[in-house]
CSV table of C-alpha atoms and ligand atoms in Angstrom, one decimal:
chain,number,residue,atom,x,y,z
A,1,UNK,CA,14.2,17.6,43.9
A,2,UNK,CA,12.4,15.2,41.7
A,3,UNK,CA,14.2,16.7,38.5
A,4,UNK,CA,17.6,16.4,40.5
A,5,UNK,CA,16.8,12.7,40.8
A,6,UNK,CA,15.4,12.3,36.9
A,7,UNK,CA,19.0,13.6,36.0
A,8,UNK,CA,20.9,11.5,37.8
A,9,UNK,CA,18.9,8.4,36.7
A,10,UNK,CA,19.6,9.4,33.4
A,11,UNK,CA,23.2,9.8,34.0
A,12,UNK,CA,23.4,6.4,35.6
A,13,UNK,CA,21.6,5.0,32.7
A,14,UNK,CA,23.7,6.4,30.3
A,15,UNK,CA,26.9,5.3,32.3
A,16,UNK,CA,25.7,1.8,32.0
A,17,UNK,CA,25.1,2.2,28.4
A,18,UNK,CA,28.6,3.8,27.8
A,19,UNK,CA,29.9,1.3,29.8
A,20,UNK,CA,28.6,-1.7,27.7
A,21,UNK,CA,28.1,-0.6,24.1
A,22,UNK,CA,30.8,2.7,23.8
A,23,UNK,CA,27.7,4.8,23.3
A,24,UNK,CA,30.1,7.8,23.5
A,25,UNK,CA,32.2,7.1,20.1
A,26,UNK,CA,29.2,7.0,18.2
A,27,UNK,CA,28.0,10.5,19.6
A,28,UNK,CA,31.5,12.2,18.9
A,29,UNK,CA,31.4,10.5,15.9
A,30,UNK,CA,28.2,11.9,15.1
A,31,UNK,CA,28.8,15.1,15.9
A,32,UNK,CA,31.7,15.5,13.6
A,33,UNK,CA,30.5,14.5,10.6
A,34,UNK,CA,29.4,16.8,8.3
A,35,UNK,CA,27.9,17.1,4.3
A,36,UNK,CA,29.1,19.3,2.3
A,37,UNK,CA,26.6,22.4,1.4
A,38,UNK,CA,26.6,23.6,-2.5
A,39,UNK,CA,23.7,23.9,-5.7
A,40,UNK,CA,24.1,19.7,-5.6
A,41,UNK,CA,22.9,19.0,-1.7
A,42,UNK,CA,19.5,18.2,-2.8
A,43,UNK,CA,20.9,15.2,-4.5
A,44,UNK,CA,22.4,13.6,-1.3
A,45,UNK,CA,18.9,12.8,0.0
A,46,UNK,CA,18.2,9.8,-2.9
A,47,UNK,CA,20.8,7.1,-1.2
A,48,UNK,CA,18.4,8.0,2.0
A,49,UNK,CA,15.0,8.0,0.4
A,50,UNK,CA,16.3,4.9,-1.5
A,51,UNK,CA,17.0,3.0,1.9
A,52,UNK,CA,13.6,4.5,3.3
A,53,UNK,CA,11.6,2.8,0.6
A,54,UNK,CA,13.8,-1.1,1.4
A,55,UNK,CA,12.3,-0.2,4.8
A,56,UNK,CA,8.6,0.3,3.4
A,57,UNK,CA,9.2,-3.1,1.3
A,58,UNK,CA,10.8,-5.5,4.1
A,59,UNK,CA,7.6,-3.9,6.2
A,60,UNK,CA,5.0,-4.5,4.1
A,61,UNK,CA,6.6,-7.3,2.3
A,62,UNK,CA,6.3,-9.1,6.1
A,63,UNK,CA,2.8,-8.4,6.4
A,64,UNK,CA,2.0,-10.0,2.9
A,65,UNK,CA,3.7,-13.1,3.8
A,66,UNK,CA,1.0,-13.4,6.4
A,67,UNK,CA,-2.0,-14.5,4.0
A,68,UNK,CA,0.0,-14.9,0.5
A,69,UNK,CA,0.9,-18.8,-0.9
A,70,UNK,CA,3.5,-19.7,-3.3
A,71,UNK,CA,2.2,-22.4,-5.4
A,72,UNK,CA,0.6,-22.3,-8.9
A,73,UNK,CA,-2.8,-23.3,-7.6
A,74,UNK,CA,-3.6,-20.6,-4.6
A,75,UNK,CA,-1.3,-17.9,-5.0
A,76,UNK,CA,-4.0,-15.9,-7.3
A,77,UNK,CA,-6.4,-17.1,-4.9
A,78,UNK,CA,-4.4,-16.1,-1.9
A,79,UNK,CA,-3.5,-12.0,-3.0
A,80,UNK,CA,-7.4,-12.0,-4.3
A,81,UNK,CA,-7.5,-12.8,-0.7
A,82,UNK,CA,-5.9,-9.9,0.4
A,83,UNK,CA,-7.9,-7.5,-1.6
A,84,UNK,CA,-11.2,-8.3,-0.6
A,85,UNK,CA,-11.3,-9.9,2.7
A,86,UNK,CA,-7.7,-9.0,4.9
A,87,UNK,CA,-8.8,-5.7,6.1
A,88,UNK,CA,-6.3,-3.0,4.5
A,89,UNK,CA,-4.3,-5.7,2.5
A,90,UNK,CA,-5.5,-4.2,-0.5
A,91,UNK,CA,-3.7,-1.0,0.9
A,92,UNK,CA,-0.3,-2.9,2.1
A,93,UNK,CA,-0.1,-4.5,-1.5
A,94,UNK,CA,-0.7,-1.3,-3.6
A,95,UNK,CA,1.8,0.2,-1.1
A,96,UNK,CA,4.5,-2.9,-1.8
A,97,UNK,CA,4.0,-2.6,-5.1
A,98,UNK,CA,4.3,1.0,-5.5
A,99,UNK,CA,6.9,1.4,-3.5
A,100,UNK,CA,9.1,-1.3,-5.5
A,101,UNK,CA,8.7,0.9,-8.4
A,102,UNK,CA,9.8,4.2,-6.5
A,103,UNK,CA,12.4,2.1,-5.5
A,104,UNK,CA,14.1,1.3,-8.9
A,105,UNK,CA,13.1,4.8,-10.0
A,106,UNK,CA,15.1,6.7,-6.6
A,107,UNK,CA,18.2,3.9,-6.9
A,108,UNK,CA,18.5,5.2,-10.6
A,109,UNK,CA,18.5,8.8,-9.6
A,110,UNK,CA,21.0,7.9,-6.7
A,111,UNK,CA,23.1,6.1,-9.3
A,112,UNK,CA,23.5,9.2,-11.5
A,113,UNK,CA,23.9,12.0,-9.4
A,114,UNK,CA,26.7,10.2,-7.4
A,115,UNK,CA,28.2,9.2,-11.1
A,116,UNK,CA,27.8,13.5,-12.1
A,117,UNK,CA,29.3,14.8,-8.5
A,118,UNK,CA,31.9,12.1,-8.4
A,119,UNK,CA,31.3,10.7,-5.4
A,120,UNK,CA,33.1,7.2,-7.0
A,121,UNK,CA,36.8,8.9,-7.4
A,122,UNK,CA,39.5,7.4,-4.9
A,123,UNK,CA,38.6,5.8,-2.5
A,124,UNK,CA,35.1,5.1,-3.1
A,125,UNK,CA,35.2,2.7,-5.7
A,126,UNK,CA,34.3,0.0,-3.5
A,127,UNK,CA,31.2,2.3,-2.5
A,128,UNK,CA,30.1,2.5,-6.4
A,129,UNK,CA,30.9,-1.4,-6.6
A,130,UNK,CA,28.5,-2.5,-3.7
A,131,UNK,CA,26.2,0.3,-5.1
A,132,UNK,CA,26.1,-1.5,-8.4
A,133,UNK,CA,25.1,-4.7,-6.9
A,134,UNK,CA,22.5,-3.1,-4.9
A,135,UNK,CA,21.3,-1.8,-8.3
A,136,UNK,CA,21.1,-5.0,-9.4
A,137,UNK,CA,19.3,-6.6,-6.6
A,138,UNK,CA,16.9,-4.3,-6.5
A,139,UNK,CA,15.8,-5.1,-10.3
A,140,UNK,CA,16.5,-8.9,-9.1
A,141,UNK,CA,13.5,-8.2,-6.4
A,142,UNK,CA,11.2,-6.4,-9.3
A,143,UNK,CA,11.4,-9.5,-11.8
A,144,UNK,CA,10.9,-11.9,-8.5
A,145,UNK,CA,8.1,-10.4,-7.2
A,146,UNK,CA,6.0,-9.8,-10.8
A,147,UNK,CA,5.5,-13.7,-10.8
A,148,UNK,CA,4.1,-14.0,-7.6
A,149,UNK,CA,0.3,-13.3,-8.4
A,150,UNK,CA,0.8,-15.1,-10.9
A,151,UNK,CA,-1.6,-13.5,-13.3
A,152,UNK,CA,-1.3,-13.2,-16.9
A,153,UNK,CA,1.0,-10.7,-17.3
A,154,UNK,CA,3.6,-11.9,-15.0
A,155,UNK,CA,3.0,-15.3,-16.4
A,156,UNK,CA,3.8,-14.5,-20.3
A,157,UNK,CA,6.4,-11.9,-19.3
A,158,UNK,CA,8.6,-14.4,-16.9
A,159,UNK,CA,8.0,-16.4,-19.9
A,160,UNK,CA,9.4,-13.8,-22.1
A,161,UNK,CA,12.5,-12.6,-19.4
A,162,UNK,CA,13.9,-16.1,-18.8
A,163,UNK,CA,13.5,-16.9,-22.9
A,164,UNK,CA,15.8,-13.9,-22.6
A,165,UNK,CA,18.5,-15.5,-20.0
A,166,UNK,CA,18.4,-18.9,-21.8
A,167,UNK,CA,19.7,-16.8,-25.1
A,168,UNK,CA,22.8,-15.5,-22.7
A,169,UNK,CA,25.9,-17.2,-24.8
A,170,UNK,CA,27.5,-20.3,-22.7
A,171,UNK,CA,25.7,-20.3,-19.7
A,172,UNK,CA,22.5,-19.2,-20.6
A,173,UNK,CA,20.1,-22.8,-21.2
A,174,UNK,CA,21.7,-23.7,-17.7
A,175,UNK,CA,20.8,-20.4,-16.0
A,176,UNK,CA,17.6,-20.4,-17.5
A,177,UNK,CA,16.8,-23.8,-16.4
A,178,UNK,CA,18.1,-22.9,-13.0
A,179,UNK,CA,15.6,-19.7,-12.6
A,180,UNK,CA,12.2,-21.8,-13.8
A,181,UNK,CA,13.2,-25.6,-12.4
A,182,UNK,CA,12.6,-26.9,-15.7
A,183,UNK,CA,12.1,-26.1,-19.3
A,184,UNK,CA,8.9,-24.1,-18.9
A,185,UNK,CA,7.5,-21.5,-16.6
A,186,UNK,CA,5.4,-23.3,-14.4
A,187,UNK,CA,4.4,-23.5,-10.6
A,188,UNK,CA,8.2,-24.8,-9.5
A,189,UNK,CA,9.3,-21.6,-11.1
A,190,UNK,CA,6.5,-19.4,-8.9
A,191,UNK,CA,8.0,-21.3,-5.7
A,192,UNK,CA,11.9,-20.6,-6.7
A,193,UNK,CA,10.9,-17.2,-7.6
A,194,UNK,CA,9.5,-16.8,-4.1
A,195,UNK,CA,12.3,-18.5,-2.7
A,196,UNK,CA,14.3,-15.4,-3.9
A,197,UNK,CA,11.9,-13.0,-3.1
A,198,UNK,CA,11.9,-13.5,0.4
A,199,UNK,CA,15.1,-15.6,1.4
A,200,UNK,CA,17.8,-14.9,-0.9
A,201,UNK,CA,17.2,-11.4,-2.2
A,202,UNK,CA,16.4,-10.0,1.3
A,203,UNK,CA,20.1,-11.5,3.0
A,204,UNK,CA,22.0,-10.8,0.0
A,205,UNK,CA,20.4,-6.9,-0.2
A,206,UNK,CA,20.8,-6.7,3.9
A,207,UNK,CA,24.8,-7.5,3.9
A,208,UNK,CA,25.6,-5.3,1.0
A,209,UNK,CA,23.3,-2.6,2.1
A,210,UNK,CA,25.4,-2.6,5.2
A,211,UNK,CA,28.9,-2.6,3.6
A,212,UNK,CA,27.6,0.4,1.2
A,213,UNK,CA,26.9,2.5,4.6
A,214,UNK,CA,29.6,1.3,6.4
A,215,UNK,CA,31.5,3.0,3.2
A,216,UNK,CA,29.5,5.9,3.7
A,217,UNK,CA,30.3,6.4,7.0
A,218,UNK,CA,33.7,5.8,6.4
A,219,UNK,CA,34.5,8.0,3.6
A,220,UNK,CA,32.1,10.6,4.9
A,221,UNK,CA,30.6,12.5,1.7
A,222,UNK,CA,32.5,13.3,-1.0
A,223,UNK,CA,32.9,17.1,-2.2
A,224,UNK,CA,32.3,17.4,-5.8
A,225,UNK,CA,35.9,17.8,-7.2
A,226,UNK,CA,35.3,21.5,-9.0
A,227,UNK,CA,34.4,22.9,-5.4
A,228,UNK,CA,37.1,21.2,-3.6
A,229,UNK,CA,40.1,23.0,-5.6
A,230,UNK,CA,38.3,25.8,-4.9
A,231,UNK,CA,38.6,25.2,-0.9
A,232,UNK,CA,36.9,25.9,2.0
A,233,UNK,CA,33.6,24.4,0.8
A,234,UNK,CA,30.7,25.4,3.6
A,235,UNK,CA,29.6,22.3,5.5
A,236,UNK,CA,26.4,21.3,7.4
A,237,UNK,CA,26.6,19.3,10.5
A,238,UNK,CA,24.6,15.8,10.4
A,239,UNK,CA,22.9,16.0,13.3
A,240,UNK,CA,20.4,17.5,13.7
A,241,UNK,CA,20.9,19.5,10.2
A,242,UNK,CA,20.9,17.0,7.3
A,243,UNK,CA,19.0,14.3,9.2
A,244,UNK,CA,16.1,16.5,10.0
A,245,UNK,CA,16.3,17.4,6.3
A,246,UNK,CA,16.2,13.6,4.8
A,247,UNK,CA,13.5,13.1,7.4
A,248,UNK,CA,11.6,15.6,5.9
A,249,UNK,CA,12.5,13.4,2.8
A,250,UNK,CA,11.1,10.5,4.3
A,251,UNK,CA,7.9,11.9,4.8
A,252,UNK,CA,7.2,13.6,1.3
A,253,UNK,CA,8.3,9.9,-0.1
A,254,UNK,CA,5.5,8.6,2.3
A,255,UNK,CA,2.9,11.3,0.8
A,256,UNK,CA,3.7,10.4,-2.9
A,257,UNK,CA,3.5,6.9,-1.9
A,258,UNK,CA,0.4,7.1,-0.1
A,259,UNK,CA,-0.9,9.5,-2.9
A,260,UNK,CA,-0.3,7.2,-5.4
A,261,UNK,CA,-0.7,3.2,-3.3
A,262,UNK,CA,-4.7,4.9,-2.3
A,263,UNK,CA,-5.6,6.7,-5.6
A,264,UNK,CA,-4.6,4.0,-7.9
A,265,UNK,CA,-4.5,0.5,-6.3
A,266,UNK,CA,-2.5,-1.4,-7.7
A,267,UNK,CA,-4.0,-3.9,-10.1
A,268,UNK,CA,-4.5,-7.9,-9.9
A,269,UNK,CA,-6.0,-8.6,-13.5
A,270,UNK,CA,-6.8,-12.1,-15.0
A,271,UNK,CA,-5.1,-15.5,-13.3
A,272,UNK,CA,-2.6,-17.0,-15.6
A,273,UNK,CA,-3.3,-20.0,-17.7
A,274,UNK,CA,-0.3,-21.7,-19.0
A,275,UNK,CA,-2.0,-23.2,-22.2
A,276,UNK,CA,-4.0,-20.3,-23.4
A,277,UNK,CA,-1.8,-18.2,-26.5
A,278,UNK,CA,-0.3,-15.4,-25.0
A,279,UNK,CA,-2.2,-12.0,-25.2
A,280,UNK,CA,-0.7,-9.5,-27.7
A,281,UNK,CA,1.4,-6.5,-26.3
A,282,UNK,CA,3.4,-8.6,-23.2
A,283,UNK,CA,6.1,-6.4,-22.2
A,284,UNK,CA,8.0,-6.6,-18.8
A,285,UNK,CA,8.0,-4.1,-16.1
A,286,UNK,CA,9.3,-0.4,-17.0
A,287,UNK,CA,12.6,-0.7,-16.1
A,288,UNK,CA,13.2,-3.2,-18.3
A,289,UNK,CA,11.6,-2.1,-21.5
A,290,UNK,CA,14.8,0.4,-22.7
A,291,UNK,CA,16.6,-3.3,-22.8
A,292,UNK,CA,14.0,-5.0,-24.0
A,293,UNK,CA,12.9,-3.1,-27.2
A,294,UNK,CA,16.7,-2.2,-28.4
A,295,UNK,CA,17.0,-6.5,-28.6
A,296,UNK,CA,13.6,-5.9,-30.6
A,297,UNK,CA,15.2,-3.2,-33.0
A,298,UNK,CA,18.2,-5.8,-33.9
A,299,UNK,CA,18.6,-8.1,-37.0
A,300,UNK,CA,18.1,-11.8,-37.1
A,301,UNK,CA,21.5,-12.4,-37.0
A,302,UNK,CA,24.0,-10.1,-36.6
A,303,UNK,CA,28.1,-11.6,-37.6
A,304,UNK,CA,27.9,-15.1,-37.1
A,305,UNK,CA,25.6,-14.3,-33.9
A,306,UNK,CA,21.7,-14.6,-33.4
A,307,UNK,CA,19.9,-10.7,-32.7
A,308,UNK,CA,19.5,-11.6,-28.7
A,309,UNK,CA,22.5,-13.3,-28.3
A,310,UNK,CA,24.8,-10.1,-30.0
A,311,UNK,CA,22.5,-8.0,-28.0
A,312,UNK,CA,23.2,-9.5,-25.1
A,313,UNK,CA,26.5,-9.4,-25.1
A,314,UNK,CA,26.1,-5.9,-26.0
A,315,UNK,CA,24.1,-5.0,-23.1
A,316,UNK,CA,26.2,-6.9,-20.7
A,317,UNK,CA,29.5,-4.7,-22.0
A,318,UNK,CA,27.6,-1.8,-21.5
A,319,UNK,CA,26.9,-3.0,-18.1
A,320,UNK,CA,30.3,-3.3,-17.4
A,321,UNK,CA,31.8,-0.7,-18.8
A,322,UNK,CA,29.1,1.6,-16.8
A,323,UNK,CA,30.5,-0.6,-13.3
A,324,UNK,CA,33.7,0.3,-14.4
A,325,UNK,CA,33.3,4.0,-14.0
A,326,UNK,CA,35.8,4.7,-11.2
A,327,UNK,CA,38.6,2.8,-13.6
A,328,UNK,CA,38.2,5.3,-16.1
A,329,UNK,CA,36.9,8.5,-14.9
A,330,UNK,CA,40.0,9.5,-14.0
A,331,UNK,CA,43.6,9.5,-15.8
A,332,UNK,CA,46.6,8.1,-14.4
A,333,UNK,CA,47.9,11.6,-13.5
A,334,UNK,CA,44.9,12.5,-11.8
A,335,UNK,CA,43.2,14.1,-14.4
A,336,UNK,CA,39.0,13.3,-15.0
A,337,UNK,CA,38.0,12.4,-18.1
A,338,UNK,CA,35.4,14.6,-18.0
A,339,UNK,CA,34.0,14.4,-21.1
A,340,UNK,CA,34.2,10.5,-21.0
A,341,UNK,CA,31.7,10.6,-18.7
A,342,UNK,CA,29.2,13.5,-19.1
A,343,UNK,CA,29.1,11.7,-22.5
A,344,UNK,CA,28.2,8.1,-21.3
A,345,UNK,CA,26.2,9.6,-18.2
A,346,UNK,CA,23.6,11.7,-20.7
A,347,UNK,CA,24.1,9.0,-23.9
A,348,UNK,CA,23.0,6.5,-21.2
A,349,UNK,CA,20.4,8.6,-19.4
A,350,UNK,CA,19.0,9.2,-23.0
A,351,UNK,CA,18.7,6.0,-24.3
A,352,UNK,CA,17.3,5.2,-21.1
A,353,UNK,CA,14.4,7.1,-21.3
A,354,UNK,CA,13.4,7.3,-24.7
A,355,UNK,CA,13.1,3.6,-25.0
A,356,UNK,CA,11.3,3.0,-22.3
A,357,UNK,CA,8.5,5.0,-23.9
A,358,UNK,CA,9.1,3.7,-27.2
A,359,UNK,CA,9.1,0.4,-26.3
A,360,UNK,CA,6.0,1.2,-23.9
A,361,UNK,CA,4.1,2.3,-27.1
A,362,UNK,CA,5.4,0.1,-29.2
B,401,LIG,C1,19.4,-0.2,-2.6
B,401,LIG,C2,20.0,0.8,-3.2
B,401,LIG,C3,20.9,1.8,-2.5
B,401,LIG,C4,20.7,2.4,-1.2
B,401,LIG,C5,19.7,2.1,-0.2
B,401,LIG,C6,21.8,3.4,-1.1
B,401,LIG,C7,22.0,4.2,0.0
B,401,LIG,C8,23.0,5.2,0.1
B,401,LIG,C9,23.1,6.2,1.1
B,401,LIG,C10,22.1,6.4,2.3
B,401,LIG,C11,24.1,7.0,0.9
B,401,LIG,C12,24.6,8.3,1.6
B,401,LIG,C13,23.8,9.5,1.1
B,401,LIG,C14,24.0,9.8,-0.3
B,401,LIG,O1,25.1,10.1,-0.8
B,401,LIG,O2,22.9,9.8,-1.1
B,401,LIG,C15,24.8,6.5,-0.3
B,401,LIG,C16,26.0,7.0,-0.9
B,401,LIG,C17,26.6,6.5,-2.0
B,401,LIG,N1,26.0,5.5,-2.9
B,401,LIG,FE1,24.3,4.5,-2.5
B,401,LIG,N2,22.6,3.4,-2.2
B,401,LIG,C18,22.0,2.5,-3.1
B,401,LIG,C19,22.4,2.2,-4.4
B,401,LIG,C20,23.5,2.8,-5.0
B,401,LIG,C21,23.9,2.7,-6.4
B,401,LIG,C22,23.0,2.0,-7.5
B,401,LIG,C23,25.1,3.3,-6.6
B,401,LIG,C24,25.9,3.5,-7.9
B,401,LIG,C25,26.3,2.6,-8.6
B,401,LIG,C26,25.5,3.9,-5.3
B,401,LIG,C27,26.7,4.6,-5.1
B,401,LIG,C28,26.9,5.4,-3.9
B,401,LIG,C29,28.1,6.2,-3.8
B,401,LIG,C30,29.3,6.3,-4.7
B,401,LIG,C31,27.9,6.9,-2.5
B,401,LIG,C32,28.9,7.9,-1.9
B,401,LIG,C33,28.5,9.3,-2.4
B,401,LIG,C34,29.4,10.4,-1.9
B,401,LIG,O3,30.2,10.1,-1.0
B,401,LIG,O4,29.3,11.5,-2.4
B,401,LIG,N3,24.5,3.6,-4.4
B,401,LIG,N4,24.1,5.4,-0.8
């Protein structure tokens, strides 16, 4: 009797729902879609554990807002804070910080494995676009948020990084005046930064981030092209199969992260001083270090250009030509150019990696 009357509650409830919101459409819908099941699945689960880790950030990234202050003369003060006296903080900013870099490291790994199972070809080139910007957001957030504790790393390598912008041909001096407030990295440069940090970054990230999954949703997931000629490709419903699976995800991203945020905390070191010489070996966080030492490598001058500036320009048409992809990955009778882009894709990855590490040792 009383499980008759828990039924019909329910179904009341959910009348009301269905009534207001169209609850249904979004439960057909979810029960139709599907992934597609071949030796590649594995790879769908980065966009997920990617999104999982913006999660962690905006969490976390809330709770240090609560004791952290954005000005030159406390905001060393105020994360020292954290550490010591806000019970766990020193736990919620090793996580935050952690988390950032598994971030840049999982949006990477999304980046390429859509780029090798073509999930950009027609008509998700507007998926790879807003994909791109994401990319770039996310590296936006790392430089941002290295200046806040302002030590003396962050210091000399803001330093360093908007030197960099201000070489940019045209409208680099007014960008790079834009980013500090002035000439110099100083404490109006630690309050923009945080500006973006927290304000701009977050809405810009949150609007795209919802265009890229309303793409997704769209679209559905694409079926690498060699297993679509061959038809009837084996699919696995999204609910409950795949989503119990990126759950599952989730939680061995949490382990690693809470692995790593516990047994190495994430370091404060020595508050910056803005007139003391900078220390020797500043280099900028590791996803920036492959750009960073090939603009080492270059010649003074290089034409009638200086090293940065040619490099720059360089890197930026790289950039591009990378953003491009779904312009040029396929012929205009519908044939990839395969080789096009395994090339790029591993030339890329390569150079990538090995000058990270060079340019970590160096
Ligand atoms: C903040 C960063 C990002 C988040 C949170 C995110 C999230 C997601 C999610 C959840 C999916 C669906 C599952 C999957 O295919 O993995 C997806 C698909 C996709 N993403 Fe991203 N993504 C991000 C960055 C990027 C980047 C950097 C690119 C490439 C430039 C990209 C391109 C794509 C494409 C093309 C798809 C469709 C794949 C297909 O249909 O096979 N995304 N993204």
């Amino acid at each position: 009797m009383e499980r008759a009357m828990a039924v019909q509650a329910a179904r009341r409830w959910q009348g009301w729902l269905e009534e207001r919101l169209g609850w249904d459409r979004v439960r057909m819908f979810l029960a139709h879609k599907e992934v597609p099941v071949h030796s590649g699945t594995a790879w769908y689960y980065f966009g997920g554990i990617t999104l999982f880790l913006f999660g962690i950030q905006v969490a976390t990234g809330i709770l240090l807002l609560l004791y952290y202050r954005p000005t030159a003369t406390e905001a060393y003060e105020s994360v020292q804070f954290i550490l010591t006296r806000v019970e766990f903080g020193w736990l919620i900013r090793s996580i935050h910080s952690w988390s950032a870099n598994l971030m840049v490291l999982t949006a990477f790994i999304h980046m390429f494995s859509v780029a090798f199972l073509r999930g950009w070809r027609r008509p998700r080139e507007l998926t790879w676009l807003s994909g791109i910007l994401l990319l770039g957001l996310t590296l936006a957030f790392g430089f941002s948020g290295y200046l806040l504790p302002w030590n003396t790393t962050a210091y000399f390598a803001t330093k360093v990084g908007t030197d960099l912008v201000g070489s940019v041909p045209l409208a680099g001096p007014a960008l790079a005046r834009f980013l500090r407030g002035g000439d110099e990295v100083t404490g109006a440069t630690l309050t923009r930064f945080f500006g973006f940090h927290v304000a701009v970054l977050p809405a810009l990230t949150t609007a795209l981030l919802g265009l890229h999954l309303a793409l997704v949703q769209r679209f559905g997931i694409s079926t690498p092209p060699w297993l679509e000629s061959r038809g009837d490709v084996p699919q696995m419903p999204f609910v409950p199969n795949f989503l119990l699976r990126e759950l599952m995800a989730w939680y061995l991203a949490l382990g690693v992260l809470g692995m790593l945020a516990a047994l190495f905390p994430w370091p404060l070191g020595e508050k910056a001083d803005p007139f003391a010489p900078a220390p020797a070996g500043i280099r900028p966080e590791w996803y920036f270090l492959a750009a960073f030492y090939t603009l080492k490598l270059l010649p003074s001058h290089i034409w009638v250009l200086e090293s940065e500036q040619a490099g720059l320009i360089g890197l930026g048409l790289l950039a591009l030509w990378w953003a491009a992809l779904p312009f040029w990955g396929v012929r205009p009778d519908g044939h990839e150019r395969t080789r096009l882009l395994t090339g790029t894709g591993v030339l890329l990855i390569a150079w990538l990696s090995t000058f990270s590490v060079l340019g970590y040792f160096k």
